[in-house]
Structures are given as C-alpha cells and as structure tokens.
mmCIF file of C-alpha atoms in Angstrom:
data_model
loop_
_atom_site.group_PDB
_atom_site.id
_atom_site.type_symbol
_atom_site.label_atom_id
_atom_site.label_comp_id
_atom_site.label_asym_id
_atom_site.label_seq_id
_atom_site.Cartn_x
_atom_site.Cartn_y
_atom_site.Cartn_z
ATOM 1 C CA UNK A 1 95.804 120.832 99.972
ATOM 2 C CA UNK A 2 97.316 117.156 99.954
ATOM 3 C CA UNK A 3 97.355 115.025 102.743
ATOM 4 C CA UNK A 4 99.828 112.403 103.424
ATOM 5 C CA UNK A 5 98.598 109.421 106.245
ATOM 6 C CA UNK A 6 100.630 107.076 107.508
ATOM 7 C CA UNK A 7 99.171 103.846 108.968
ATOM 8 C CA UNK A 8 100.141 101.940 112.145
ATOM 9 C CA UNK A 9 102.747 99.450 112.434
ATOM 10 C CA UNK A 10 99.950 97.235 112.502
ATOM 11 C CA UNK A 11 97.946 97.581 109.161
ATOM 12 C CA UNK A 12 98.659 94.534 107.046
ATOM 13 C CA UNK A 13 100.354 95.826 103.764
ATOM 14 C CA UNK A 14 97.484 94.268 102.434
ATOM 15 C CA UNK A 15 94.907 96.253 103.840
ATOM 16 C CA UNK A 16 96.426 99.858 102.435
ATOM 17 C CA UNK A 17 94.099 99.412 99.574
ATOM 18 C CA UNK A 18 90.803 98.697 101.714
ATOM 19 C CA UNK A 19 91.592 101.243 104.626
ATOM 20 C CA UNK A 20 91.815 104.019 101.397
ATOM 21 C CA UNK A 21 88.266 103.012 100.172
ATOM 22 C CA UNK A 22 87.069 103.134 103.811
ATOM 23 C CA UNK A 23 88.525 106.552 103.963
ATOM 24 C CA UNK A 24 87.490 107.562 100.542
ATOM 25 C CA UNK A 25 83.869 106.830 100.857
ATOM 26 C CA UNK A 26 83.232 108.242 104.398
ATOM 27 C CA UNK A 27 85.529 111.463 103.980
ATOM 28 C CA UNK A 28 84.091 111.991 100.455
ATOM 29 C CA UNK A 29 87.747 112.782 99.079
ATOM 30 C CA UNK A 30 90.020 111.063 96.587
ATOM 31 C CA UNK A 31 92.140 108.363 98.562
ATOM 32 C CA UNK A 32 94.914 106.208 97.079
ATOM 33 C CA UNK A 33 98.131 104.738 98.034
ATOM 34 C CA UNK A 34 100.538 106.446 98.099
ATOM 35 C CA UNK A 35 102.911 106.681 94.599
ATOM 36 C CA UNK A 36 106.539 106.698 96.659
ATOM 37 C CA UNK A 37 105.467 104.111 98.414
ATOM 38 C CA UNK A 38 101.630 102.019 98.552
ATOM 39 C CA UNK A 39 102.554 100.515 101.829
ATOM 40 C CA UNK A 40 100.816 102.029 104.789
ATOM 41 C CA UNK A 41 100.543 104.915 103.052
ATOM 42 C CA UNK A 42 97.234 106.911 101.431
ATOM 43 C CA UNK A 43 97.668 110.243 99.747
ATOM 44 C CA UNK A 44 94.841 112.337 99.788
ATOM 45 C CA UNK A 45 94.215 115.360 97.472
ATOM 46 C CA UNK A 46 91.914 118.197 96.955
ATOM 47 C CA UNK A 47 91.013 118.615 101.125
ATOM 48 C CA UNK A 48 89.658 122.441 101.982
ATOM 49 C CA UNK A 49 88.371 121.818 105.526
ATOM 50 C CA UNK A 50 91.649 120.651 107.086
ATOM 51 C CA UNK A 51 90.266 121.092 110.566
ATOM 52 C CA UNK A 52 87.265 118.646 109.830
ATOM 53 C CA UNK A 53 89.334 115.960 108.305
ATOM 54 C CA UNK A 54 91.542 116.186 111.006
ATOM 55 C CA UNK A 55 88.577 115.570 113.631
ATOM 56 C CA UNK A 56 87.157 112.392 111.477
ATOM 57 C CA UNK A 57 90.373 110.948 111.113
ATOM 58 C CA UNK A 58 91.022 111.468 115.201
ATOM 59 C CA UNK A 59 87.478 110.099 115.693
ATOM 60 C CA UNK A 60 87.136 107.352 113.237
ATOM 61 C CA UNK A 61 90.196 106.194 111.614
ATOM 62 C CA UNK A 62 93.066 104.885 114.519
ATOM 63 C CA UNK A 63 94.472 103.071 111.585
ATOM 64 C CA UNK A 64 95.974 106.519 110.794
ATOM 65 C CA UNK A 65 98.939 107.262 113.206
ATOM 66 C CA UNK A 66 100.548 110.660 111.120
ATOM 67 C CA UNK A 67 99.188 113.093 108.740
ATOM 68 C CA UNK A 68 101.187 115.253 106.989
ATOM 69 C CA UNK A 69 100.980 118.142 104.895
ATOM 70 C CA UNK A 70 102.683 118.136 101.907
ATOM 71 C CA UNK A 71 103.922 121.254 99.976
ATOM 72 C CA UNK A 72 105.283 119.680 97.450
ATOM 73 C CA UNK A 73 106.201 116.991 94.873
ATOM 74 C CA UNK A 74 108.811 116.397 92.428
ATOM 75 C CA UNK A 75 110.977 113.402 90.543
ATOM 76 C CA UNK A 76 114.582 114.621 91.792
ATOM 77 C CA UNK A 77 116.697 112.138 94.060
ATOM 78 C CA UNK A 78 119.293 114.894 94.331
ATOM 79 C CA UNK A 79 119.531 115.802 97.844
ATOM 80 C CA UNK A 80 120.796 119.330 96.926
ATOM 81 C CA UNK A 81 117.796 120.024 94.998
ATOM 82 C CA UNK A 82 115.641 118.606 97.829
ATOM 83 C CA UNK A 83 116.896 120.604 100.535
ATOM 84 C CA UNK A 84 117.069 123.897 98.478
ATOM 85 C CA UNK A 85 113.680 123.579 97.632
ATOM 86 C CA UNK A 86 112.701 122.527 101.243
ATOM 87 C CA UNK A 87 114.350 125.451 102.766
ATOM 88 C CA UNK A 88 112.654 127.561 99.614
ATOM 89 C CA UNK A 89 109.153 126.180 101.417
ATOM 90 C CA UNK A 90 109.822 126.594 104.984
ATOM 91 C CA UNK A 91 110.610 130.238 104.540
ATOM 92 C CA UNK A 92 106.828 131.276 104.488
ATOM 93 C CA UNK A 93 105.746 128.363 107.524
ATOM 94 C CA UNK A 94 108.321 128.443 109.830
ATOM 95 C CA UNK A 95 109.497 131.326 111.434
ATOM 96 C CA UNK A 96 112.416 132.396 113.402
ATOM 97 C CA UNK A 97 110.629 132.080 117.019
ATOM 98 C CA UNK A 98 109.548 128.560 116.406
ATOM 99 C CA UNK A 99 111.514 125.652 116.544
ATOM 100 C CA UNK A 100 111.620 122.755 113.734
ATOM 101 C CA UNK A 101 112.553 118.954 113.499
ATOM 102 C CA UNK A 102 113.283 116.785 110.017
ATOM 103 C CA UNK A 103 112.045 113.573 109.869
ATOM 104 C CA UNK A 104 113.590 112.024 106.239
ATOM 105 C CA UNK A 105 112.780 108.697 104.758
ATOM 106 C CA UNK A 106 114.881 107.159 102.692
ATOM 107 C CA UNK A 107 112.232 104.748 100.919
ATOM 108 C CA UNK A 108 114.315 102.701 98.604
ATOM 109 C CA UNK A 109 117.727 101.523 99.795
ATOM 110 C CA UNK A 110 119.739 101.708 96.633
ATOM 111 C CA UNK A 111 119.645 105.526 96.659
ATOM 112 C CA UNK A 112 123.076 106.309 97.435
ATOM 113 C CA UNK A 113 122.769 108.583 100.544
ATOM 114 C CA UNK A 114 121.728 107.366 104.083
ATOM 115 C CA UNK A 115 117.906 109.143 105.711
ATOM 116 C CA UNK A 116 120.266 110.826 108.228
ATOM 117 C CA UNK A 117 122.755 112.434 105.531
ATOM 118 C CA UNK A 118 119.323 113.649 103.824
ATOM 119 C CA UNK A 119 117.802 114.870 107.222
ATOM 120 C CA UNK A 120 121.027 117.143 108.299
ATOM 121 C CA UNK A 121 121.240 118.414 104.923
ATOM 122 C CA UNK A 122 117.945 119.320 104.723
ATOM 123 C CA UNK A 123 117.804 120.438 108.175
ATOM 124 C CA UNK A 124 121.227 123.048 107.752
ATOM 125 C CA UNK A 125 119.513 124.609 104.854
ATOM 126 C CA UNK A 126 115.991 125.052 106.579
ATOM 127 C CA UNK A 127 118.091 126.506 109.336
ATOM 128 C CA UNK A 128 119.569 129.084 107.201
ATOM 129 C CA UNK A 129 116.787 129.924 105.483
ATOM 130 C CA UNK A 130 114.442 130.687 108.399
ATOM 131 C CA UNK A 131 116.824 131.551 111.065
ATOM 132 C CA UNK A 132 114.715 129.014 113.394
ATOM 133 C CA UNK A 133 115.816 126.478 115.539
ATOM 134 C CA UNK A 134 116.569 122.494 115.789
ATOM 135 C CA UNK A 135 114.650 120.595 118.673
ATOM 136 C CA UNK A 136 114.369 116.777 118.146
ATOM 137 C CA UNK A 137 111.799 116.358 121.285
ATOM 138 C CA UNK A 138 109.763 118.853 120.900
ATOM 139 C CA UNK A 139 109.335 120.881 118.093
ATOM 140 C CA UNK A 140 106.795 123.629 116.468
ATOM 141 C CA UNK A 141 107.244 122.104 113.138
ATOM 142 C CA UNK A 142 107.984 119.169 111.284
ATOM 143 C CA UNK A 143 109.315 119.005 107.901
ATOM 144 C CA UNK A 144 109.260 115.639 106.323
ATOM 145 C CA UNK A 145 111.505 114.614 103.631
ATOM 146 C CA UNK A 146 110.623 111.172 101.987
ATOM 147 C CA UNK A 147 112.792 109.978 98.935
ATOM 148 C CA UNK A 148 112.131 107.261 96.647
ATOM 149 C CA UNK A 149 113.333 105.774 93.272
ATOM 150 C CA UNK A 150 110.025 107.354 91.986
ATOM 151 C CA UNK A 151 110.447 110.986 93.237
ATOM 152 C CA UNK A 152 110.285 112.699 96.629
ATOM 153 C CA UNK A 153 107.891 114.942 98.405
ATOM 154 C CA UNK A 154 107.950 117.460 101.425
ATOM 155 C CA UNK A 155 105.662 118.362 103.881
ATOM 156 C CA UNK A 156 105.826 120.758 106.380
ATOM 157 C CA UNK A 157 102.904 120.071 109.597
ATOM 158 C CA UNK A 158 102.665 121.590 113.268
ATOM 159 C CA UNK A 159 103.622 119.139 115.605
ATOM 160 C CA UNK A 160 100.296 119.293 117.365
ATOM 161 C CA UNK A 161 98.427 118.320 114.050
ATOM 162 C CA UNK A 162 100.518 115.381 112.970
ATOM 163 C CA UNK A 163 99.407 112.615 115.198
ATOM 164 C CA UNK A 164 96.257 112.539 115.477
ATOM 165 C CA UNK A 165 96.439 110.256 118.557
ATOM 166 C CA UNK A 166 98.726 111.797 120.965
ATOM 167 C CA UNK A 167 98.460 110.141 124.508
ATOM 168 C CA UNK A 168 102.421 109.320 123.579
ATOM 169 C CA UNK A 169 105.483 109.713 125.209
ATOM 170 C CA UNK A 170 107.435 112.595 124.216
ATOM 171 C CA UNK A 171 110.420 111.043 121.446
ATOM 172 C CA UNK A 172 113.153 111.861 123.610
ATOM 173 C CA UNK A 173 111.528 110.377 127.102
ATOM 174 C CA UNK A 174 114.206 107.950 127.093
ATOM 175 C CA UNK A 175 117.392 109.266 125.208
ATOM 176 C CA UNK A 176 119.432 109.458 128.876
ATOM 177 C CA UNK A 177 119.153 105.427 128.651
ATOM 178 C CA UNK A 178 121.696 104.021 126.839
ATOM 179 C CA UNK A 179 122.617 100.396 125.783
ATOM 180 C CA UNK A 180 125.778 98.256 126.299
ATOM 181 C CA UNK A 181 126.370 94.831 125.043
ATOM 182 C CA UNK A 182 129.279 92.761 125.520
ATOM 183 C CA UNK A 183 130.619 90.499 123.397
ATOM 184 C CA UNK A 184 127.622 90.383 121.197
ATOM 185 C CA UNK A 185 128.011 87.051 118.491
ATOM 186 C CA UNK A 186 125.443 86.905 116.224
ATOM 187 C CA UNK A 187 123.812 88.784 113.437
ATOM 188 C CA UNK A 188 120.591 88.357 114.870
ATOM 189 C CA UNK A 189 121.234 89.571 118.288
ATOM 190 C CA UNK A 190 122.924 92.783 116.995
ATOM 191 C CA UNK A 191 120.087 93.650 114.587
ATOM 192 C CA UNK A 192 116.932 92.981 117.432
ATOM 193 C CA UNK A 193 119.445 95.327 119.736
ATOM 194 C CA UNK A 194 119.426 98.116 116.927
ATOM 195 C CA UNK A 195 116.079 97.661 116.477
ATOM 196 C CA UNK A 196 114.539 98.546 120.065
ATOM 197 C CA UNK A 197 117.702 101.607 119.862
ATOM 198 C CA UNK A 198 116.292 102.787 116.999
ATOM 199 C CA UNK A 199 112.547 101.898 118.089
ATOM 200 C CA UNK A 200 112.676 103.482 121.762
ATOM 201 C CA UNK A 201 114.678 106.658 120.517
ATOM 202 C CA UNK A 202 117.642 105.617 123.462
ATOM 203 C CA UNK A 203 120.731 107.579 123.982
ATOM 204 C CA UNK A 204 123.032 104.812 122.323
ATOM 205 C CA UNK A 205 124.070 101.721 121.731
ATOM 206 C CA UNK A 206 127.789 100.360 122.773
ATOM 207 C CA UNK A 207 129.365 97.165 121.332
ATOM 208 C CA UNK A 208 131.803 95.881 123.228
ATOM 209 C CA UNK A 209 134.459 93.165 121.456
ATOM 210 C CA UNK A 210 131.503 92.198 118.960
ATOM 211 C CA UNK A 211 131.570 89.857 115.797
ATOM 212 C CA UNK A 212 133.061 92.028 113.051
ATOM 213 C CA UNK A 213 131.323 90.657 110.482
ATOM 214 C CA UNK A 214 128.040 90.122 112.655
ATOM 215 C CA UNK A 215 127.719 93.645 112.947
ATOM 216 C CA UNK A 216 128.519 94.840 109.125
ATOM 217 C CA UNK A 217 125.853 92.122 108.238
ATOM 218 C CA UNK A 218 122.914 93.454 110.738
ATOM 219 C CA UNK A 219 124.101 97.231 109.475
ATOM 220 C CA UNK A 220 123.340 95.673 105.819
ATOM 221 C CA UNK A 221 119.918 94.579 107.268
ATOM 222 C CA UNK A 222 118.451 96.820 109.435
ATOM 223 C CA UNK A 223 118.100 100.505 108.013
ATOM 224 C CA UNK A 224 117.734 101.829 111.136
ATOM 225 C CA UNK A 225 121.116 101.490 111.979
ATOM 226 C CA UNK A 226 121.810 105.194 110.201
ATOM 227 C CA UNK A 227 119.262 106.648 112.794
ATOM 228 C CA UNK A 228 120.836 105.592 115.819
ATOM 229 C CA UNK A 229 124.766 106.384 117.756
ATOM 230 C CA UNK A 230 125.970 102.878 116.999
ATOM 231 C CA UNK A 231 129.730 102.516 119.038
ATOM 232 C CA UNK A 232 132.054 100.029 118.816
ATOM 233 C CA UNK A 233 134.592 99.639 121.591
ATOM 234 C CA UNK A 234 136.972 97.535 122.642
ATOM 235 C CA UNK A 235 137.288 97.643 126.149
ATOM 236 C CA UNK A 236 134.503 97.612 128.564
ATOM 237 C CA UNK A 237 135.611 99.490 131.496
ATOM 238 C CA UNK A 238 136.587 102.488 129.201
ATOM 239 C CA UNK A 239 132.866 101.864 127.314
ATOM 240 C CA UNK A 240 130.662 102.541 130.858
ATOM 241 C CA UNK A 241 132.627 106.001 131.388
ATOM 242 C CA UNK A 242 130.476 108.656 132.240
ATOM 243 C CA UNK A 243 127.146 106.894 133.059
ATOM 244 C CA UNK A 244 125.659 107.791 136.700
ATOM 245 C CA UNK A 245 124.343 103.783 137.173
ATOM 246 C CA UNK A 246 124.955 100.945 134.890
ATOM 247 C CA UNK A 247 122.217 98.536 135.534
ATOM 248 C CA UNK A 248 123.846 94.630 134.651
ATOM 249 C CA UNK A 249 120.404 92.605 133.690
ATOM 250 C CA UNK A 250 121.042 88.999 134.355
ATOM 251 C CA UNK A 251 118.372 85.783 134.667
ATOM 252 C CA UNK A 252 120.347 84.953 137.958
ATOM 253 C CA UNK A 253 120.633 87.835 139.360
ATOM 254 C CA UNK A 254 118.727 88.826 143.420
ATOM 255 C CA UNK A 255 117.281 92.155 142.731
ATOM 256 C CA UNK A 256 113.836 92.464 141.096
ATOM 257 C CA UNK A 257 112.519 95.336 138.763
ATOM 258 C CA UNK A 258 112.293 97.510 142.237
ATOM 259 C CA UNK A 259 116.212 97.389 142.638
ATOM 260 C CA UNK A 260 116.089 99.166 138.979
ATOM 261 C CA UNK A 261 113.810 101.705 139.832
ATOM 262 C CA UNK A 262 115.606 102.616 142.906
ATOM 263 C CA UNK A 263 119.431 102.661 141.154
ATOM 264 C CA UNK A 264 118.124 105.000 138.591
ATOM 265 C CA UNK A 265 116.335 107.519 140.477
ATOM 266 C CA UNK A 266 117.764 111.040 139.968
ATOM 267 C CA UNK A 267 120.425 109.595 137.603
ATOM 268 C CA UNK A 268 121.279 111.396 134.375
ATOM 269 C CA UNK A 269 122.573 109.045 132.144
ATOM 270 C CA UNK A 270 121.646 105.194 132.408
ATOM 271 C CA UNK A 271 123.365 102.642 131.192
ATOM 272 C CA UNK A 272 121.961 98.736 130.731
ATOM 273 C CA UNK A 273 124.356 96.190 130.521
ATOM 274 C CA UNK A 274 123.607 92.906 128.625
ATOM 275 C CA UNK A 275 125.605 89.879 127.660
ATOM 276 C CA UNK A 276 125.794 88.214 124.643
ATOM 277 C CA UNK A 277 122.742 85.457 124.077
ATOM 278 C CA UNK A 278 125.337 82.838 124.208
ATOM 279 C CA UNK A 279 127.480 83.535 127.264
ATOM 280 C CA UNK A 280 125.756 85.977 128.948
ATOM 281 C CA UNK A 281 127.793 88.774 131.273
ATOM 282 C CA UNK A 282 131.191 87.857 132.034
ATOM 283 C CA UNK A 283 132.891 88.370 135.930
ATOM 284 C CA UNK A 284 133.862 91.522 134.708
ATOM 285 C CA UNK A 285 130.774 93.083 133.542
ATOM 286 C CA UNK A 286 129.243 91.960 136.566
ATOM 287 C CA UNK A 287 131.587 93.590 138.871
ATOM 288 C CA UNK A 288 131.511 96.771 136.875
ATOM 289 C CA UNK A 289 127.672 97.112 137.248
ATOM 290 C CA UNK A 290 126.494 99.223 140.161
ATOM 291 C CA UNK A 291 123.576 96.507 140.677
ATOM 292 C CA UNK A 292 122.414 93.326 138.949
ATOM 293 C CA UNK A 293 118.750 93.324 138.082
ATOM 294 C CA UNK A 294 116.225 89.888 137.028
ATOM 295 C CA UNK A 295 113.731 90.442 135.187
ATOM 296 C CA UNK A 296 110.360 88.982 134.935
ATOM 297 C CA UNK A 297 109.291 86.081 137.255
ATOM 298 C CA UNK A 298 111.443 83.384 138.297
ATOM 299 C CA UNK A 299 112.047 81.570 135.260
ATOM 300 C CA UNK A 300 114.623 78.993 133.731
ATOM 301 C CA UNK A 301 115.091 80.557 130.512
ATOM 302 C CA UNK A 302 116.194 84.050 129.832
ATOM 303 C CA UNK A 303 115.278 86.655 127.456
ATOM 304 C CA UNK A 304 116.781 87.154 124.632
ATOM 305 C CA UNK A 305 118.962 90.792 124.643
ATOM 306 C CA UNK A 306 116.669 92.936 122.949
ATOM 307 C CA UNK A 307 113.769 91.517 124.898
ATOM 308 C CA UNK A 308 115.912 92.712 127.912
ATOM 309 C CA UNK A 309 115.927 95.750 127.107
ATOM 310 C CA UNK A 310 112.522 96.744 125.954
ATOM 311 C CA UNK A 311 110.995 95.178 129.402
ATOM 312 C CA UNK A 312 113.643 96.902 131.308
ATOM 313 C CA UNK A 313 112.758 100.639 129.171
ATOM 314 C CA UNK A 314 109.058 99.492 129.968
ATOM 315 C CA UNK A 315 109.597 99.310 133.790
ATOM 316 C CA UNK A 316 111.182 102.581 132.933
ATOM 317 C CA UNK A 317 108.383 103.878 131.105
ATOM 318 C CA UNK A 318 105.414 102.799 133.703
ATOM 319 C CA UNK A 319 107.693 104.646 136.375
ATOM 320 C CA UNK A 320 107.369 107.697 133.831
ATOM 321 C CA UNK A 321 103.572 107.435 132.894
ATOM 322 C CA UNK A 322 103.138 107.160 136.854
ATOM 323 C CA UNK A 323 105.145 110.616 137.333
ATOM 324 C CA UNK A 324 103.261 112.851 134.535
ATOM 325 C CA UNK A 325 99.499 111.266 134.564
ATOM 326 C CA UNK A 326 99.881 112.936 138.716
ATOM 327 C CA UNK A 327 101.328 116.367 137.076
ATOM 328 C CA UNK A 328 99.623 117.016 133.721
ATOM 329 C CA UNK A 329 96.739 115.490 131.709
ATOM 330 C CA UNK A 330 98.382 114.668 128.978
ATOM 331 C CA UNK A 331 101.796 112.366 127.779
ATOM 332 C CA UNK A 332 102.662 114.554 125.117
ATOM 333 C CA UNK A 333 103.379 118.374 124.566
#
C-alpha cells in the first residue's frame, strides 16, 4: 500500500525534506517527497499495518493534516483516461449505499483543463460506475484526483481515515453564507475576497459593478477562483434577491458583533455586504442591508474586505462551535 500525506498550510516548503526523514526514521518506512509535487507532500510506499501508521501519524506527526490512499499511478494528463480508470478503481471500494466526494488538484497550471472540469468528470464516471452517490459535506469516500505535468495519481480513502486530526468543522458549515461586494476596484481586493470564498467553503461570492480587468487579472492569479460560484452582476438590488438577512459590515456602523448574531439566527441564506477598500458602502447598499454591523473594537482604521469577512464567518463560527460542543463531542462527522 502507498500512502500519500499532505502537510499543513504551515510547513515551510523547506522543511518537506526534513519532516520525510523524521517520518522515515521513526515509522521505519521509505519516505520521500512526493514526485507530482515535493511541496508539502511525502509519499510513502510499502506500508502493511495501515491501522498503526495511522495511530503514529495521529499521535506524533500534526505536521500531517491528510493521508490518502492511493490506488494508482500513471503519466497520462488526459482527463478521459483519468476518470475511466478512476471509475475502473472505485468499482471494488465504493459501493452503491455509500456516498462519495472528488477532491481534484490540478498541480501545474498550464494543463489545459480547470481542477473543477477534472473533478465533475471524474465524479460523473465514478457515479456511473458504482451507482453511489455525490455528497460534498459529508461523504463515505473520497477519491482524490491530483494531475501534474509529471503524471497523475488516484486515491480512494474513507472519510474518517483521511484527517488524521479531525476536531474540524464539517466543509459545508458555512456554505448558507454568502459574499457581496460592491464596486470592488482593485486586483488585490478581489483576489483576498476569492481567497477566504474559496478558503471558508461559503455559498458564493457576488461582484457588483467591479473593475473588469481587476477581476480577469485576480482570476489569472488565484487558482481558486475555479473552485468557487464567482457572480458578476450589475445591479445591486437584483444581486441580494433571495437572501433571508444581508448583514452591511461597516467601520461606522452602531451595532456590535451581537447585532450579527441576532439578524442571522434561524436564517437560511446569509448574505455579507462589503464595500470596496476605497469607498466603502454606498447610501444604497446601506439602505438595502437589514442591519449594519462594526466589527472589532472601536478603531480608526478599517479592515480590509477580506479581513471583514473572515472575522465576521469567525463570529459565525464561535456561535457554531458553542451550539455542537453542548450537543455532540465531536466537530466533525
């Protein structure tokens, strides 16, 4: 059996190398970065005793945030090849009771598909081939799909074994919150904003009358931009249809963090309303809002956007942690 582990955020690309001797040497098995990609990521080969790896790597190793098992390797970038042979895989590990997510990587950017084309190609086929089910949140099985200019590989890993650290929010805690920017200017601003979208798993994010040329710029920057609902509209009114509360976050405005907790409660779909770094929320936006929120302490400089966000989704999230720690005894599945 191979092993693929992916490293935190927070490993220094530099430390890929030392982290795999560390692992090497106490696990007593081959570890090396890994060939699709070195950074933050350590292939290990030859492992028998799955179950005790897992429980070292849990116990010692919180570098590690994924492990997955791969079933397979090969030098194709064809994404018809790769999802035939993925669906040829699953057939024998996922069955039609259980329920399945993809999660493709798209390593190198000059391969001429996006990781979402790969990931509902991949998925359809599995589908078909197994008769099982999609769920995104919370699913029995995850294949992974991870292309390169150097070949790909696919792993298919139960959802309870492929963090090994799993006090975490469930990935769709906080896809009912949705993001709406008006007027946003700069290349900078929009990327940050896609970012946290992509980052927090949220419902969406609206741009309303943005920089053109802003926003094809931060699309050419930020990959994540394929992973997220990314609208452009032209009219604000007609972007906040549908949302139960639309939360306007503004350095002047009276209400504190409480006033956002309250607004929300029992509300389906969320949306938070930002202005641009530059001119903030016009009259408009502000009367559209169903309540204007500050955040942080009294202060005489603002956040920028995306930093409004995440702190408002945090507020959002301690209000959630609060909920589930008093019904269950664990954050995730």
């Amino acid at each position: 059996m191979e092993l693929l582990l992916t490293l935190a955020p927070d490993v220094r690309p530099e430390e890929t190398e030392k982290i795999a001797q560390k692992i090497q040497n106490r696990l007593k098995l081959p570890a090396e970065p890994d060939p699709l990609k070195p950074v933050r990521r350590l292939r290990i080969k030859d492992v028998e005793d799955f179950d005790g790896i897992l429980s070292k790597l849990r116990e010692e190793f919180p570098e590690v945030s994924r492990v997955v098992i791969v079933k397979h390797r090969g030098r194709s970038h064809d994404p018809d090849r790769i999802a035939a042979r993925a669906a040829k895989l699953a057939k024998g590990e996922i069955l039609p009771h259980h329920t399945f997510a993809v999660d493709a990587r798209r390593l190198d950017k000059d391969l001429p598909y996006t990781s979402r084309d790969l990931a509902v190609e991949v998925g359809e086929a599995v589908r078909r081939a197994t008769g099982a089910s999609v769920d995104l949140d919370s699913p029995d099985r995850y294949v992974d799909v991870h292309v390169s200019r150097h070949g790909y590989l696919i792993g298919i890993t139960p959802a309870t074994l492929r963090e090994p650290h799993r006090s975490w929010l469930p990935s769709g805690t906080f896809n009912h919150v949705h993001v709406c920017c008006e007027r946003p200017e700069t290349e900078y601003e929009i990327a940050d904003l896609i970012r946290i979208t992509a980052a927090l798993r949220l419902g969406s994010l609206i741009l309303v009358e943005p920089n053109r040329d802003a926003v094809r710029r931060a699309e050419e920057k930020v990959g994540a931009s394929s992973l997220i609902d990314l609208r452009i509209e032209g009219d604000l009114r007609e972007a906040l249809t549908g949302f139960d509360v639309v939360v306007g976050l503004h350095p002047t405005a009276p209400n504190a963090e409480s006033e956002l907790l309250r607004a929300v409660e029992g509300a389906n779909q969320i949306c938070l309303l930002t202005g641009s770094e530059t001119k903030g929320l016009s009259r408009e936006a502000k009367e559209l809002a169903d309540v204007l929120v500050h955040l942080g302490p009294t202060t005489a400089e603002p956040m920028r956007t995306a930093n409004a966000v995440a702190y408002a989704v945090g507020v959002l999230a301690a209000r959630t942690v609060s909920l589930r720690s008093a019904t269950a005894p664990t954050l995730h599945r």
